[in-house]
Short mmCIF file of C-alpha atoms and ligand atoms in Angstrom, two decimals:
data_model
loop_
_atom_site.label_atom_id
_atom_site.label_comp_id
_atom_site.label_asym_id
_atom_site.label_seq_id
_atom_site.Cartn_x
_atom_site.Cartn_y
_atom_site.Cartn_z
CA MET A 25 -0.13 -24.91 4.72
CA ILE A 26 1.76 -21.82 3.68
CA PRO A 27 1.93 -21.52 -0.12
CA ALA A 28 5.21 -21.77 -1.96
CA ILE A 29 5.03 -18.01 -2.53
CA LEU A 30 4.89 -16.04 0.74
CA PRO A 31 1.25 -14.97 0.86
CA THR A 32 1.74 -11.18 1.05
CA TYR A 33 -0.26 -10.41 -2.09
CA ASN A 34 -3.91 -10.73 -3.00
CA ARG A 35 -3.57 -11.85 -6.57
CA ALA A 36 -6.25 -11.95 -9.24
CA PRO A 37 -6.59 -15.37 -10.90
CA LEU A 38 -5.04 -14.09 -14.11
CA SER A 39 -1.84 -15.38 -15.59
CA PHE A 40 -0.37 -13.33 -18.38
CA VAL A 41 2.01 -15.01 -20.75
CA LYS A 42 2.74 -12.28 -23.28
CA GLY A 43 2.64 -8.51 -23.60
CA GLU A 44 2.36 -6.32 -26.69
CA GLY A 45 2.29 -2.56 -26.20
CA SER A 46 -0.80 -1.76 -24.14
CA TRP A 47 -2.04 -5.36 -24.27
CA LEU A 48 -1.55 -8.39 -22.06
CA ILE A 49 -2.44 -11.85 -23.28
CA GLU A 50 -3.77 -14.31 -20.73
CA ALA A 51 -2.78 -17.98 -20.78
CA ASP A 52 -6.26 -18.79 -22.17
CA GLY A 53 -5.78 -16.33 -25.05
CA ARG A 54 -7.91 -13.42 -23.81
CA ARG A 55 -6.46 -9.98 -24.62
CA PHE A 56 -6.62 -7.52 -21.74
CA LEU A 57 -6.15 -3.78 -22.23
CA ASP A 58 -3.55 -2.92 -19.63
CA LEU A 59 -4.26 0.44 -17.97
CA GLY A 60 -2.01 -0.41 -15.02
CA ALA A 61 1.29 -0.95 -16.86
CA GLY A 62 2.71 -2.97 -13.98
CA ILE A 63 1.82 -0.08 -11.63
CA ALA A 64 3.34 2.72 -13.72
CA VAL A 65 6.36 0.66 -14.74
CA ASN A 66 5.96 -0.29 -18.41
CA ALA A 67 6.27 3.32 -19.57
CA LEU A 68 6.74 2.28 -23.20
CA GLY A 69 4.29 -0.61 -23.00
CA HIS A 70 5.13 -4.29 -23.16
CA ALA A 71 7.93 -5.64 -25.32
CA HIS A 72 8.77 -2.29 -26.94
CA PRO A 73 11.16 -3.18 -29.79
CA ARG A 74 13.66 -0.52 -28.73
CA LEU A 75 13.83 -1.89 -25.19
CA VAL A 76 13.93 -5.49 -26.35
CA SER A 77 16.91 -4.77 -28.59
CA ALA A 78 18.71 -2.67 -25.92
CA LEU A 79 18.31 -5.53 -23.45
CA THR A 80 19.23 -8.35 -25.80
CA GLU A 81 22.24 -6.50 -27.20
CA GLN A 82 23.54 -5.89 -23.70
CA ALA A 83 22.68 -9.45 -22.64
CA GLN A 84 24.79 -10.81 -25.46
CA ALA A 85 27.73 -8.62 -24.47
CA LEU A 86 27.84 -8.50 -20.65
CA TRP A 87 25.36 -8.96 -17.80
CA HIS A 88 27.12 -7.94 -14.65
CA VAL A 89 30.49 -6.78 -13.40
CA SER A 90 29.75 -5.03 -10.04
CA ASN A 91 30.52 -1.46 -9.11
CA LEU A 92 34.16 -2.34 -8.56
CA TYR A 93 34.60 -1.40 -12.22
CA GLU A 94 33.39 1.24 -14.60
CA ILE A 95 30.10 0.51 -16.33
CA PRO A 96 29.72 2.44 -19.60
CA ALA A 97 25.92 2.13 -19.76
CA GLN A 98 25.68 3.42 -16.18
CA GLN A 99 27.92 6.36 -17.00
CA LYS A 100 25.84 7.16 -20.07
CA LEU A 101 22.53 7.00 -18.20
CA ALA A 102 23.86 9.14 -15.34
CA GLU A 103 25.10 11.76 -17.80
CA MET A 104 21.74 11.77 -19.59
CA LEU A 105 19.85 12.22 -16.31
CA VAL A 106 22.20 15.01 -15.23
CA ALA A 107 21.74 16.73 -18.60
CA GLU A 108 17.94 16.45 -18.49
CA THR A 109 17.29 17.41 -14.86
CA PHE A 110 18.26 19.57 -11.89
CA ALA A 111 20.69 16.89 -10.75
CA ASP A 112 24.47 17.01 -10.63
CA THR A 113 24.90 13.37 -9.68
CA VAL A 114 23.07 10.04 -9.71
CA PHE A 115 23.21 6.80 -7.71
CA PHE A 116 21.54 3.76 -9.25
CA THR A 117 19.38 1.40 -7.25
CA ASN A 118 17.10 -1.49 -8.16
CA SER A 119 13.80 -0.17 -6.81
CA GLY A 120 11.93 2.77 -5.38
CA THR A 121 12.36 1.45 -1.87
CA GLU A 122 16.12 1.44 -2.20
CA SER A 123 15.95 4.97 -3.56
CA CYS A 124 14.07 5.96 -0.41
CA GLU A 125 16.76 4.40 1.78
CA LEU A 126 19.50 6.40 0.09
CA ALA A 127 17.52 9.64 -0.04
CA VAL A 128 17.08 9.54 3.74
CA LYS A 129 20.68 8.52 4.37
CA MET A 130 21.97 11.21 2.01
CA ALA A 131 19.98 13.99 3.69
CA ARG A 132 21.17 13.01 7.17
CA LYS A 133 24.76 12.57 6.08
CA HIS A 134 24.72 15.97 4.43
CA PHE A 135 23.95 17.67 7.73
CA HIS A 136 26.22 15.41 9.73
CA ASP A 137 29.17 16.37 7.56
CA ALA A 138 28.10 20.01 7.50
CA GLY A 139 28.50 20.16 11.29
CA GLN A 140 24.78 20.01 12.08
CA PRO A 141 24.41 16.41 13.29
CA GLU A 142 21.25 17.34 15.19
CA ARG A 143 19.44 17.73 11.89
CA VAL A 144 18.10 14.21 11.44
CA GLU A 145 14.34 14.68 11.29
CA ILE A 146 12.46 13.95 8.09
CA VAL A 147 9.05 15.55 7.63
CA ALA A 148 6.66 13.35 5.66
CA PHE A 149 2.99 13.37 4.74
CA GLU A 150 0.07 11.22 5.66
CA GLY A 151 -1.22 9.05 2.84
CA SER A 152 2.21 8.86 1.27
CA PHE A 153 3.98 5.74 0.10
CA HIS A 154 7.73 5.42 -0.12
CA GLY A 155 8.30 1.67 -0.12
CA ARG A 156 8.30 -1.25 2.28
CA SER A 157 11.75 -1.13 3.87
CA SER A 158 12.20 0.07 7.44
CA ALA A 159 12.86 3.63 6.26
CA GLY A 160 10.04 3.43 3.71
CA ILE A 161 7.38 2.39 6.19
CA ALA A 162 8.67 4.83 8.80
CA ALA A 163 8.39 7.58 6.19
CA ALA A 164 4.81 6.64 5.34
CA GLY A 165 3.98 6.11 8.98
CA SER A 166 0.54 4.55 8.52
CA GLU A 167 -0.55 1.87 10.96
CA LYS A 168 -1.39 -0.40 8.04
CA MET A 169 2.22 -0.50 6.96
CA THR A 170 4.05 -0.26 10.29
CA LYS A 171 1.99 -2.31 12.77
CA GLY A 172 3.73 -5.40 14.06
CA PHE A 173 7.12 -4.63 12.60
CA GLY A 174 8.73 -3.57 15.85
CA PRO A 175 10.67 -0.40 16.53
CA LEU A 176 10.56 1.91 13.54
CA LEU A 177 13.43 3.89 12.16
CA PRO A 178 13.20 7.03 14.32
CA GLY A 179 13.18 10.63 13.21
CA PHE A 180 10.07 10.87 11.02
CA ARG A 181 7.29 13.36 11.61
CA HIS A 182 4.00 13.05 9.76
CA LEU A 183 1.77 15.87 8.68
CA PRO A 184 -1.67 15.89 7.12
CA PHE A 185 -1.53 16.31 3.32
CA GLY A 186 -1.93 19.98 2.44
CA ASN A 187 -1.90 21.44 5.98
CA HIS A 188 0.31 24.52 5.59
CA GLU A 189 0.12 25.66 9.22
CA ALA A 190 1.23 22.26 10.50
CA LEU A 191 4.15 22.43 8.10
CA GLN A 192 5.33 25.82 9.37
CA VAL A 193 5.44 24.44 12.92
CA ALA A 194 6.94 21.06 12.02
CA ILE A 195 10.03 22.43 10.30
CA THR A 196 12.59 23.21 12.98
CA ASP A 197 16.35 23.40 13.36
CA GLN A 198 16.29 19.60 13.80
CA THR A 199 14.81 19.05 10.34
CA ALA A 200 17.04 17.54 7.68
CA ALA A 201 14.53 17.11 4.90
CA VAL A 202 10.95 17.08 3.74
CA ILE A 203 9.92 14.08 1.64
CA VAL A 204 6.89 14.30 -0.61
CA GLU A 205 5.35 12.79 -3.72
CA PRO A 206 4.35 15.54 -6.18
CA VAL A 207 1.43 13.26 -7.02
CA GLN A 208 0.54 10.71 -4.36
CA GLY A 209 0.11 7.40 -6.14
CA GLU A 210 -0.84 4.64 -3.69
CA GLY A 211 -2.53 7.37 -1.64
CA GLY A 212 -5.17 7.79 -4.37
CA ILE A 213 -3.71 9.87 -7.23
CA LYS A 214 -3.58 13.12 -5.31
CA PRO A 215 -1.58 15.86 -7.03
CA LEU A 216 0.04 18.39 -4.74
CA PRO A 217 -1.01 21.74 -6.23
CA ASP A 218 1.86 23.61 -7.92
CA ALA A 219 1.45 26.49 -5.46
CA CYS A 220 1.94 24.09 -2.53
CA LEU A 221 5.05 22.58 -4.07
CA LYS A 222 6.42 26.10 -4.63
CA GLY A 223 5.51 27.08 -1.07
CA LEU A 224 7.21 23.98 0.25
CA ARG A 225 10.33 24.77 -1.76
CA ASP A 226 10.39 28.30 -0.30
CA LEU A 227 9.91 26.97 3.22
CA CYS A 228 12.76 24.47 2.76
CA ASP A 229 15.00 27.25 1.46
CA ALA A 230 14.10 29.56 4.33
CA HIS A 231 15.06 26.90 6.87
CA GLY A 232 18.00 25.37 5.00
CA VAL A 233 16.12 22.08 4.76
CA LEU A 234 16.60 19.64 1.86
CA MET A 235 13.63 18.81 -0.33
CA ILE A 236 13.30 15.16 -1.28
CA LEU A 237 10.79 14.45 -4.03
CA ASP A 238 9.56 10.92 -4.47
CA GLU A 239 8.94 10.65 -8.21
CA VAL A 240 9.01 6.87 -8.23
CA GLN A 241 5.46 6.69 -9.57
CA CYS A 242 4.88 10.14 -11.08
CA GLY A 243 8.27 10.55 -12.80
CA VAL A 244 9.73 9.61 -16.20
CA GLY A 245 7.08 11.29 -18.34
CA ARG A 246 4.06 9.99 -16.45
CA THR A 247 2.53 13.44 -15.92
CA GLY A 248 3.49 14.78 -19.34
CA ARG A 249 6.73 16.39 -18.16
CA LEU A 250 9.91 14.36 -17.68
CA PHE A 251 9.46 14.83 -13.92
CA ALA A 252 6.27 16.01 -12.25
CA HIS A 253 7.88 18.83 -10.24
CA GLU A 254 8.71 20.63 -13.49
CA TRP A 255 5.07 21.72 -13.70
CA ALA A 256 5.58 23.80 -10.56
CA GLY A 257 8.78 25.38 -11.86
CA ILE A 258 10.79 24.19 -8.88
CA ALA A 259 13.57 21.67 -8.36
CA PRO A 260 14.26 19.36 -5.44
CA ASP A 261 17.62 18.74 -3.79
CA ILE A 262 17.18 14.97 -3.91
CA MET A 263 14.81 12.93 -6.06
CA MET A 264 13.82 9.28 -5.90
CA VAL A 265 13.17 7.57 -9.22
CA ALA A 266 12.31 3.96 -10.16
CA LYS A 267 9.43 2.21 -11.97
CA GLY A 268 9.22 3.89 -15.41
CA ILE A 269 12.96 4.49 -15.75
CA GLY A 270 13.52 0.76 -16.29
CA GLY A 271 10.42 0.26 -18.43
CA GLY A 272 9.94 -3.13 -16.71
CA PHE A 273 13.55 -3.94 -15.90
CA PRO A 274 14.24 -3.42 -12.16
CA LEU A 275 16.02 -0.08 -12.03
CA GLY A 276 15.89 2.91 -9.72
CA ALA A 277 17.94 6.02 -9.07
CA VAL A 278 18.56 8.81 -6.63
CA LEU A 279 19.28 12.13 -8.29
CA ALA A 280 20.82 14.91 -6.27
CA THR A 281 22.50 18.27 -6.37
CA GLU A 282 26.18 18.44 -5.53
CA HIS A 283 25.25 20.31 -2.35
CA ALA A 284 22.81 17.64 -1.10
CA ALA A 285 25.14 14.80 -2.01
CA SER A 286 28.13 16.40 -0.30
CA GLY A 287 28.35 13.73 2.41
CA MET A 288 28.36 10.77 0.05
CA THR A 289 31.96 9.77 -0.44
CA ALA A 290 33.59 6.47 -1.41
CA GLY A 291 32.37 3.70 0.87
CA SER A 292 29.38 5.63 2.25
CA HIS A 293 26.80 3.68 0.23
CA GLY A 294 26.68 0.84 -2.26
CA SER A 295 24.69 -1.80 -4.08
CA THR A 296 25.75 -5.02 -5.77
CA TYR A 297 23.25 -4.78 -8.60
CA GLY A 298 22.51 -1.05 -8.68
CA GLY A 299 23.45 0.39 -12.05
CA ASN A 300 24.04 -3.04 -13.56
CA PRO A 301 24.73 -3.05 -17.34
CA LEU A 302 21.40 -4.69 -18.25
CA GLY A 303 19.28 -2.23 -16.28
CA CYS A 304 21.21 0.80 -17.47
CA ALA A 305 21.11 -0.27 -21.13
CA VAL A 306 17.33 -0.42 -20.85
CA GLY A 307 17.22 2.81 -18.83
CA CYS A 308 19.13 4.66 -21.57
CA ALA A 309 16.65 3.42 -24.19
CA VAL A 310 13.69 4.50 -22.03
CA LEU A 311 15.13 7.94 -21.39
CA GLU A 312 16.07 8.43 -25.04
CA SER A 313 12.48 7.60 -26.04
CA VAL A 314 10.77 9.76 -23.42
CA THR A 315 12.96 12.77 -24.18
CA GLU A 316 12.51 12.49 -27.95
CA ASP A 317 10.94 15.55 -29.57
CA GLY A 318 7.18 15.51 -29.20
CA PHE A 319 6.93 12.48 -26.87
CA LEU A 320 5.85 14.39 -23.77
CA ALA A 321 3.56 16.67 -25.79
CA GLU A 322 1.81 13.50 -26.97
CA VAL A 323 1.45 12.30 -23.38
CA GLN A 324 -0.20 15.62 -22.55
CA ARG A 325 -2.50 15.45 -25.56
CA LYS A 326 -3.53 11.88 -24.81
CA SER A 327 -4.08 12.83 -21.18
CA GLY A 328 -6.68 15.38 -22.35
CA LEU A 329 -8.39 12.78 -24.49
CA LEU A 330 -8.52 10.23 -21.69
CA ARG A 331 -9.63 12.76 -19.11
CA GLN A 332 -12.45 14.02 -21.28
CA GLY A 333 -13.71 10.48 -21.79
CA LEU A 334 -13.43 9.69 -18.09
CA GLU A 335 -15.36 12.83 -17.16
CA GLY A 336 -18.08 11.58 -19.51
CA LEU A 337 -18.18 8.22 -17.71
CA VAL A 338 -18.43 9.96 -14.34
CA ALA A 339 -21.43 11.92 -15.62
CA GLU A 340 -22.97 8.78 -17.11
CA PHE A 341 -22.45 6.49 -14.10
CA PRO A 342 -22.71 8.54 -10.89
CA GLU A 343 -23.52 5.38 -8.90
CA VAL A 344 -20.14 3.95 -9.88
CA PHE A 345 -17.78 6.89 -10.45
CA ALA A 346 -17.60 10.17 -8.54
CA GLU A 347 -14.63 12.20 -9.71
CA VAL A 348 -11.59 12.18 -12.00
CA ARG A 349 -8.27 13.50 -10.73
CA GLY A 350 -4.63 13.27 -11.65
CA SER A 351 -2.11 14.56 -14.10
CA GLY A 352 -0.93 13.38 -17.50
CA LEU A 353 -1.38 9.64 -17.85
CA MET A 354 -1.54 9.24 -14.08
CA MET A 355 -5.29 9.35 -13.61
CA GLY A 356 -7.48 8.35 -10.72
CA ILE A 357 -11.21 7.89 -10.58
CA VAL A 358 -12.70 8.28 -7.13
CA CYS A 359 -15.40 5.62 -7.08
CA THR A 360 -18.88 5.73 -5.61
CA ALA A 361 -19.10 1.94 -5.68
CA PRO A 362 -16.34 0.00 -3.87
CA ASN A 363 -13.18 0.31 -5.98
CA THR A 364 -12.44 -3.41 -5.56
CA GLU A 365 -15.75 -4.20 -7.31
CA VAL A 366 -14.80 -1.91 -10.16
CA VAL A 367 -11.39 -3.58 -10.54
CA GLN A 368 -13.10 -6.98 -10.47
CA ALA A 369 -15.72 -6.00 -13.04
CA GLY A 370 -12.86 -4.67 -15.18
CA TYR A 371 -11.43 -8.19 -15.36
CA GLY A 372 -14.75 -9.30 -16.86
CA ALA A 373 -14.50 -6.51 -19.45
CA GLU A 374 -10.84 -7.42 -20.09
CA VAL A 375 -9.46 -4.10 -18.90
CA LEU A 376 -6.90 -3.79 -16.10
CA VAL A 377 -7.02 -0.94 -13.59
CA VAL A 378 -5.29 -0.70 -10.23
CA PRO A 379 -6.90 0.12 -6.88
CA ALA A 380 -5.51 2.85 -4.61
CA ALA A 381 -6.45 4.42 -1.28
CA GLU A 382 -9.50 6.68 -0.90
CA ASN A 383 -11.62 4.27 -2.96
CA VAL A 384 -9.79 5.23 -6.13
CA ILE A 385 -9.00 3.22 -9.24
CA ARG A 386 -5.79 4.19 -10.95
CA LEU A 387 -5.23 4.44 -14.68
CA LEU A 388 -1.51 4.38 -15.42
CA PRO A 389 -1.39 3.21 -19.03
CA ALA A 390 1.70 2.87 -21.16
CA LEU A 391 2.74 6.38 -22.23
CA THR A 392 2.64 5.01 -25.77
CA ILE A 393 -1.07 4.15 -25.64
CA SER A 394 -2.75 5.11 -28.95
CA ASP A 395 -5.87 7.21 -29.44
CA ALA A 396 -7.71 4.09 -30.62
CA GLU A 397 -6.65 2.26 -27.46
CA ILE A 398 -7.89 5.16 -25.33
CA GLY A 399 -11.22 4.83 -27.13
CA GLU A 400 -11.20 1.09 -26.41
CA ALA A 401 -10.27 1.77 -22.77
CA LEU A 402 -13.31 4.03 -22.43
CA ASN A 403 -15.57 1.39 -24.04
CA ARG A 404 -14.30 -1.26 -21.65
CA LEU A 405 -14.61 1.04 -18.63
CA ARG A 406 -18.20 1.73 -19.71
CA ALA A 407 -18.87 -2.02 -19.81
CA THR A 408 -17.19 -2.27 -16.40
CA ALA A 409 -19.46 0.42 -14.96
CA GLU A 410 -22.54 -1.27 -16.44
CA THR A 411 -21.59 -4.53 -14.70
CA VAL A 412 -21.01 -2.80 -11.36
CA GLN A 413 -24.34 -1.01 -11.72
CA ALA A 414 -26.18 -4.22 -12.66
CA ASN A 415 -24.61 -6.11 -9.74
CA ALA A 416 -25.76 -3.40 -7.32
CA ALA A 417 -29.35 -3.44 -8.62
N1 PLP B 26 7.61 5.52 -3.79
C1 PLP B 26 6.46 5.57 -4.47
C2 PLP B 26 5.81 6.90 -4.71
C3 PLP B 26 5.87 4.41 -4.98
O1 PLP B 26 4.74 4.46 -5.66
C4 PLP B 26 6.54 3.17 -4.76
C5 PLP B 26 5.95 1.92 -5.24
O2 PLP B 26 4.78 1.82 -5.52
C6 PLP B 26 7.73 3.17 -4.03
C7 PLP B 26 8.24 4.35 -3.57
C8 PLP B 26 8.45 1.88 -3.79
O3 PLP B 26 8.98 1.42 -4.98
P1 PLP B 26 9.37 -0.12 -5.17
O4 PLP B 26 8.12 -0.90 -5.08
O5 PLP B 26 10.02 -0.15 -6.52
O6 PLP B 26 10.34 -0.47 -4.11
#
């Protein structure tokens, strides 16, 4: 019999009832060190007092009015994002997937209204992940995500990650946009080198193509800059944001330049919940925290600490771990042992990590993780590796 919850997830038999910073408390009282942060969502950890008070204050005042009316918290968050980034304008969504939908629509509409309706193609990369909607799976293009779901949204072209020659050929006068994650998340924590991102920007400029960056997973301070593309010294035309921006409240956004957004006029797009007062009140508190003096420098410092420890574990347990990669507090360990066994052994050591493609485990801790907690994470990952090693013997 089909379960009450549609069985699309493989869930671990863990049921968390409370969160405190980097910790999750299981129903039986065990305290797990959370290095997954809800898959890069709980940027400030669980139950951060600032977010709790932003949410409860807003909840006591007003939950929802719809986008028929002005929403002060939405206006404030949009203005903050515009001030902090390349963007001139913002549309709020509820998820990364919805941000993908709008990014694709916006790029196509831009060229339609600019008198180039033939420019509809979106160039995307193998191994990418942009969400589970029809546009999202068409953008990713993998058989795993698309098989069985009927005709796909047309107009996507997929290139191998990092193949520059293929890119030169793929961009034509039919291309509207290139969509890419500066750091592939689900694909196995694969940073696109800064030089490649710069090269891609130049190529887009040379061909008048819009650059869409998917910073749903790598954005909002995750890599130690507010947005990952800042490391390469470039800016996109359109950027997808979600996850960390809501700190655990469902919130996403599409940021764009005035030029890229030129086709989006009243009635061209909408969302009932997008930019709702609750989400935006939390979003403002997240963004205020992440942009506070010294916050991102701390993320970078802690990244160094974590990375150094992880490199040590790789050297100590070559039968379990092969390589560390990533940026900021978006780290991946390529495993020698099956990554699912490592995740499983982690449960035994009361540490949560997240699997990704290419036999990687992801470490996406709260950006507020302390030095002591990083030390504890390394201890628990060592215990995890010992278990995996013992099970293999
Ligand atoms: N884009 C990237 C890079 C992601 O990592 C994800 C989710 O993991 C998405 C898009 C989809 O976001 P959501 O699950 O919020 O719809």
